[in-house]
Amino acid sequence: MSVNINGSTGVSLVQDGVIVTADMASSVPLGAKNKIINGNLGINQRAVTGSVVLGAGIYGHDRWKAGASGCSYTFATTANVTTITISAGSLLQVIEGLNLQSGTHTLSWTGTATAKIGGGSYSASGVTGTVTGGTNMTIDFSTGTLSLVQLEEGSTATPFEHRMYGQELSLCQRYFQMLGGDTTFSASHAWATGAVFNTTDCWMSYQLPTTMRASPTITNDISSGVVQMISDGTKTVSALNSFSFNAKGGRFKAVITGGVSGYSGVLQAVDSDGNYIKFAAEL
Amino acid sequence: MYKKVNDGITNEETNIIIRILDNAYIPFDPANTDYQEYLAWVAEGNTPEEAD
């Protein structure tokens, strides 16, 4: 087996003088070609379920958000491939300009949905468009089914690039990540550690596992179950506030009663209760 | 729609704004799209509430 490099036919795989795979760059998946994040739709940190109804600009599966008219969809996963069926509205992904190079790009997917690149028109899989490197760009899906979404350089659609789950999750976490929300995890889970400042304030430190695109917007809800502080005994946390984070991490305050200054504290919650802290740096 | 927030230790005004609708903490980071929306809201002549 050898590799044949030819100026007109590209890089080919040759065996016994016969080309086995011609123009490999166009016919075989080569690494890091897919500009879509979560193109396999397998990352769902927000844990949307059932019939998903999103208002305009609201995110469902990671990196996918509703268009200006919202989006209604269902989804199913078979053999590790998730297929979304859009029944109304549109589903978008904004691609960060830092990941784009100028030139013709091809958008491909499996399914009946139609899509467009930027301001183009909706078409079936194999849509081409011109991309400007360094500038954010939006791809937009209308009603129908879609899975295995890929945007790549060039004018030819090639096989979908399957990335490792952990790699894909990390790519998603640049834009969104959360503590809590894991419906399958019913035991107490340590969220952060800190120190008791006075009777009511315990200051917590938390380093984000993935550096985010920007300093994140932070929301939290601890009304769905008991969030505790393990310090000089177990204390119920009544609120989380005073969040101050950059793209790498930061601190916040857990409000307790009967704190003793100088003690350390561990903030813990039961993920399946529905409590969460969300960090968002979406586009 | 928005409210200023003071630092929990120093009680001085921070470079964070709270979106009242969902109590979201929005940092003054030009790359943060929620902050960009806040700036657009201010540019329309609106003013955030003072911190508690």
Coordinates of C-alpha atoms in Angstrom, one line a residue, chain A residues 3 6 12 29 34-36 67 73 111 122 124-125 171 197 204 217 232 261:
Chain A
V3 CA 0.3 7.0 -1.2
N6 CA -0.7 14.0 -7.9
S12 CA -4.7 8.7 -3.4
P29 CA -12.9 12.0 6.9
N34 CA -16.3 19.9 10.8
K35 CA -17.0 23.5 11.9
I36 CA -20.3 22.5 13.5
G67 CA -34.7 31.2 15.3
Y73 CA -38.9 19.8 17.8
G111 CA -32.6 14.1 6.8
Y122 CA -33.2 27.0 2.2
A124 CA -31.5 20.2 0.7
S125 CA -28.3 18.8 2.1
L171 CA -16.2 22.1 22.7
F197 CA -16.9 34.8 56.3
M204 CA -17.2 29.8 47.4
T217 CA -23.8 35.1 32.3
D232 CA -19.2 23.3 61.4
S261 CA -16.1 32.6 60.6

